[in-house]
Amino acid sequence: MMLTPDDILTHFPITEPFKFVDEIISLEEGRVTGAYTYPPDAFFFKGHFPGNPVVPGSILQETAAQIGLIPLGLQCLLQYHKTAVAFDKEQLLASKMDDLFYLVSSDLAFKSVVRPGERVMVYAEKIFFKLYKLKCNVRIETAAGQPVASGIMAGIVNIENILKQDIWRQE
């Protein structure tokens, strides 16, 4: 069962001012593409850097995690243990997802800066999902295709939270 981009955006577990997802452009088996435009009045530009604002690397990393890891993590949960345990799509989307996923590692190489008002594209591709850990190749580019950052990110599912919510079912 596949999630749709609308499923992701409608039930996204992070809200303003820390939500860095405007659009999920495509969501396929093991792959997602999304976009975000950093508003010129975003809270972090005032101090990073006064007179020469750029998007902090930590915010770019968070953007990659939100666009890449969260949608792919949800998709992987729906397909995990196809013959033994599965998750009901509607129950998963209705669950309390604010304690479902955690970033555990990020190894991004930064290549250029992003300025206020710029739109970035994030491309993520699953390397593996096992034992509730998701590892992905991620790439961030400007809307014009200029490389911003690339590397590997990993996240983990808080399986204890899922079990408490009883959102899994036996096949």
Tab-separated table of C-alpha atoms in Angstrom:
chain	number	residue	atom	x	y	z
A	1	MET	CA	0.000	0.000	0.000
A	2	MET	CA	1.501	3.309	-1.086
A	3	LEU	CA	1.187	6.635	0.641
A	4	THR	CA	0.427	9.680	-1.448
A	5	PRO	CA	2.143	13.065	-1.191
A	6	ASP	CA	-1.151	14.411	0.167
A	7	ASP	CA	-1.146	11.742	2.925
A	8	ILE	CA	2.270	12.967	4.037
A	9	LEU	CA	1.441	16.676	4.039
A	10	THR	CA	-1.976	16.255	5.659
A	11	HIS	CA	-0.589	14.234	8.568
A	12	PHE	CA	2.886	15.760	8.853
A	13	PRO	CA	4.080	15.552	12.483
A	14	ILE	CA	6.003	18.868	12.531
A	15	THR	CA	4.411	22.320	12.462
A	16	GLU	CA	5.458	25.940	11.932
A	17	PRO	CA	7.873	27.510	12.584
A	18	PHE	CA	9.971	24.342	12.309
A	19	LYS	CA	8.256	22.701	9.345
A	20	PHE	CA	10.497	22.810	6.270
A	21	VAL	CA	8.274	21.089	3.702
A	22	ASP	CA	6.150	22.957	1.167
A	23	GLU	CA	5.583	20.180	-1.312
A	24	ILE	CA	6.121	16.459	-1.754
A	25	ILE	CA	6.530	16.276	-5.516
A	26	SER	CA	6.834	12.523	-5.869
A	27	LEU	CA	6.742	9.546	-3.541
A	28	GLU	CA	7.627	6.209	-5.075
A	29	GLU	CA	8.887	2.891	-3.778
A	30	GLY	CA	12.084	3.799	-1.895
A	31	ARG	CA	12.354	7.324	-3.286
A	32	VAL	CA	10.953	10.786	-2.533
A	33	THR	CA	11.339	14.278	-3.983
A	34	GLY	CA	10.160	17.425	-2.236
A	35	ALA	CA	10.683	21.164	-2.079
A	36	TYR	CA	10.832	24.036	0.376
A	37	THR	CA	11.243	27.796	0.006
A	38	TYR	CA	12.922	29.547	2.937
A	39	PRO	CA	10.881	32.674	3.697
A	40	PRO	CA	12.967	35.855	3.925
A	41	ASP	CA	11.565	36.502	7.422
A	42	ALA	CA	12.430	33.020	8.804
A	43	PHE	CA	13.482	33.174	12.452
A	44	PHE	CA	17.065	32.009	11.857
A	45	PHE	CA	18.078	34.638	9.277
A	46	LYS	CA	18.168	37.449	11.858
A	47	GLY	CA	21.209	35.956	13.580
A	48	HIS	CA	22.756	33.797	10.836
A	49	PHE	CA	24.451	36.031	9.689
A	50	PRO	CA	23.504	39.701	10.293
A	51	GLY	CA	23.924	41.548	7.012
A	52	ASN	CA	24.669	38.336	5.090
A	53	PRO	CA	21.870	35.862	5.889
A	54	VAL	CA	22.230	32.228	4.843
A	55	VAL	CA	20.288	29.103	5.786
A	56	PRO	CA	22.190	27.318	8.595
A	57	GLY	CA	23.539	23.866	7.751
A	58	SER	CA	21.511	22.415	10.613
A	59	ILE	CA	18.311	23.760	9.027
A	60	LEU	CA	19.290	22.324	5.637
A	61	GLN	CA	19.891	18.996	7.391
A	62	GLU	CA	16.489	19.216	9.069
A	63	THR	CA	14.870	20.014	5.719
A	64	ALA	CA	16.461	16.907	4.206
A	65	ALA	CA	15.259	14.798	7.136
A	66	GLN	CA	11.704	16.144	6.934
A	67	ILE	CA	11.394	15.720	3.174
A	68	GLY	CA	13.445	12.530	2.898
A	69	LEU	CA	13.367	10.442	6.053
A	70	ILE	CA	9.834	11.034	7.345
A	71	PRO	CA	7.955	10.141	4.117
A	72	LEU	CA	10.214	7.163	3.399
A	73	GLY	CA	9.981	6.039	7.032
A	74	LEU	CA	6.192	6.058	6.875
A	75	GLN	CA	6.275	4.217	3.559
A	76	CYS	CA	8.659	1.577	4.929
A	77	LEU	CA	6.497	1.053	8.020
A	78	LEU	CA	3.519	0.253	5.822
A	79	GLN	CA	5.526	-2.385	3.969
A	80	TYR	CA	7.637	-3.827	6.790
A	81	HIS	CA	7.209	-7.534	7.572
A	82	LYS	CA	4.884	-8.080	4.620
A	83	THR	CA	4.077	-11.610	5.731
A	84	ALA	CA	3.954	-11.140	9.494
A	85	VAL	CA	3.244	-7.635	10.737
A	86	ALA	CA	1.916	-4.692	8.803
A	87	PHE	CA	0.592	-1.300	9.683
A	88	ASP	CA	-2.835	-0.096	8.709
A	89	LYS	CA	-2.439	3.057	6.613
A	90	GLU	CA	-5.380	4.934	8.118
A	91	GLN	CA	-4.438	4.018	11.678
A	92	LEU	CA	-0.805	4.967	11.085
A	93	LEU	CA	-1.739	8.347	9.621
A	94	ALA	CA	-4.197	9.015	12.455
A	95	SER	CA	-1.658	8.070	15.123
A	96	LYS	CA	0.286	10.464	17.293
A	97	MET	CA	3.267	10.827	14.968
A	98	ASP	CA	5.157	13.521	16.862
A	99	ASP	CA	7.132	10.827	18.697
A	100	LEU	CA	7.513	8.333	15.859
A	101	PHE	CA	10.793	9.117	14.090
A	102	TYR	CA	14.217	10.288	15.209
A	103	LEU	CA	17.262	11.352	13.221
A	104	VAL	CA	20.205	9.229	14.373
A	105	SER	CA	22.995	10.201	11.989
A	106	SER	CA	23.759	12.638	9.234
A	107	ASP	CA	26.841	12.859	7.065
A	108	LEU	CA	26.217	15.681	4.623
A	109	ALA	CA	28.844	17.496	2.586
A	110	PHE	CA	27.861	21.124	1.984
A	111	LYS	CA	28.731	22.654	-1.377
A	112	SER	CA	26.994	26.038	-1.523
A	113	VAL	CA	24.843	28.390	0.545
A	114	VAL	CA	21.112	29.016	0.398
A	115	ARG	CA	19.816	32.566	0.760
A	116	PRO	CA	16.503	33.978	2.031
A	117	GLY	CA	13.673	33.346	-0.422
A	118	GLU	CA	15.455	30.496	-2.209
A	119	ARG	CA	13.690	27.242	-3.010
A	120	VAL	CA	15.506	23.957	-2.531
A	121	MET	CA	14.734	20.533	-3.901
A	122	VAL	CA	15.431	17.460	-1.775
A	123	TYR	CA	15.909	14.026	-3.319
A	124	ALA	CA	16.127	10.972	-1.063
A	125	GLU	CA	16.560	7.320	-1.901
A	126	LYS	CA	16.345	4.425	0.535
A	127	ILE	CA	19.532	2.417	1.041
A	128	PHE	CA	17.913	0.061	3.541
A	129	PHE	CA	15.191	-0.260	6.156
A	130	LYS	CA	15.764	-2.990	8.726
A	131	LEU	CA	15.212	-3.343	12.430
A	132	TYR	CA	13.222	-0.094	12.194
A	133	LYS	CA	16.268	1.874	11.007
A	134	LEU	CA	16.127	3.749	7.711
A	135	LYS	CA	19.272	4.785	5.868
A	136	CYS	CA	19.054	7.071	2.807
A	137	ASN	CA	21.140	8.848	0.220
A	138	VAL	CA	20.040	12.488	0.170
A	139	ARG	CA	20.765	15.352	-2.164
A	140	ILE	CA	19.779	19.007	-1.820
A	141	GLU	CA	19.837	21.342	-4.827
A	142	THR	CA	18.600	24.826	-5.577
A	143	ALA	CA	15.559	25.044	-7.830
A	144	ALA	CA	18.029	25.855	-10.632
A	145	GLY	CA	19.843	22.548	-10.031
A	146	GLN	CA	22.930	23.891	-8.227
A	147	PRO	CA	24.231	21.342	-5.674
A	148	VAL	CA	23.810	22.491	-2.054
A	149	ALA	CA	24.540	19.338	-0.033
A	150	SER	CA	24.609	15.569	-0.379
A	151	GLY	CA	25.330	12.556	1.750
A	152	ILE	CA	23.796	9.856	3.895
A	153	MET	CA	21.213	10.264	6.643
A	154	ALA	CA	19.667	7.694	8.940
A	155	GLY	CA	16.643	7.690	11.188
A	156	ILE	CA	15.009	5.249	13.533
A	157	VAL	CA	11.378	4.478	14.297
A	158	ASN	CA	10.272	4.710	17.913
A	159	ILE	CA	8.732	1.247	17.855
A	160	GLU	CA	7.720	1.462	21.536
A	161	ASN	CA	5.427	4.363	20.682
A	162	ILE	CA	3.902	2.400	17.810
A	163	LEU	CA	3.246	-0.619	20.010
A	164	LYS	CA	1.621	1.562	22.682
A	165	GLN	CA	-0.746	3.010	20.083
A	166	ASP	CA	-1.751	-0.420	18.765
A	167	ILE	CA	-1.555	0.638	15.114
A	168	TRP	CA	-0.201	-2.604	13.748
A	169	ARG	CA	-2.169	-5.592	12.609
A	170	GLN	CA	-1.470	-9.220	11.868
A	171	GLU	CA	-1.619	-10.160	8.182
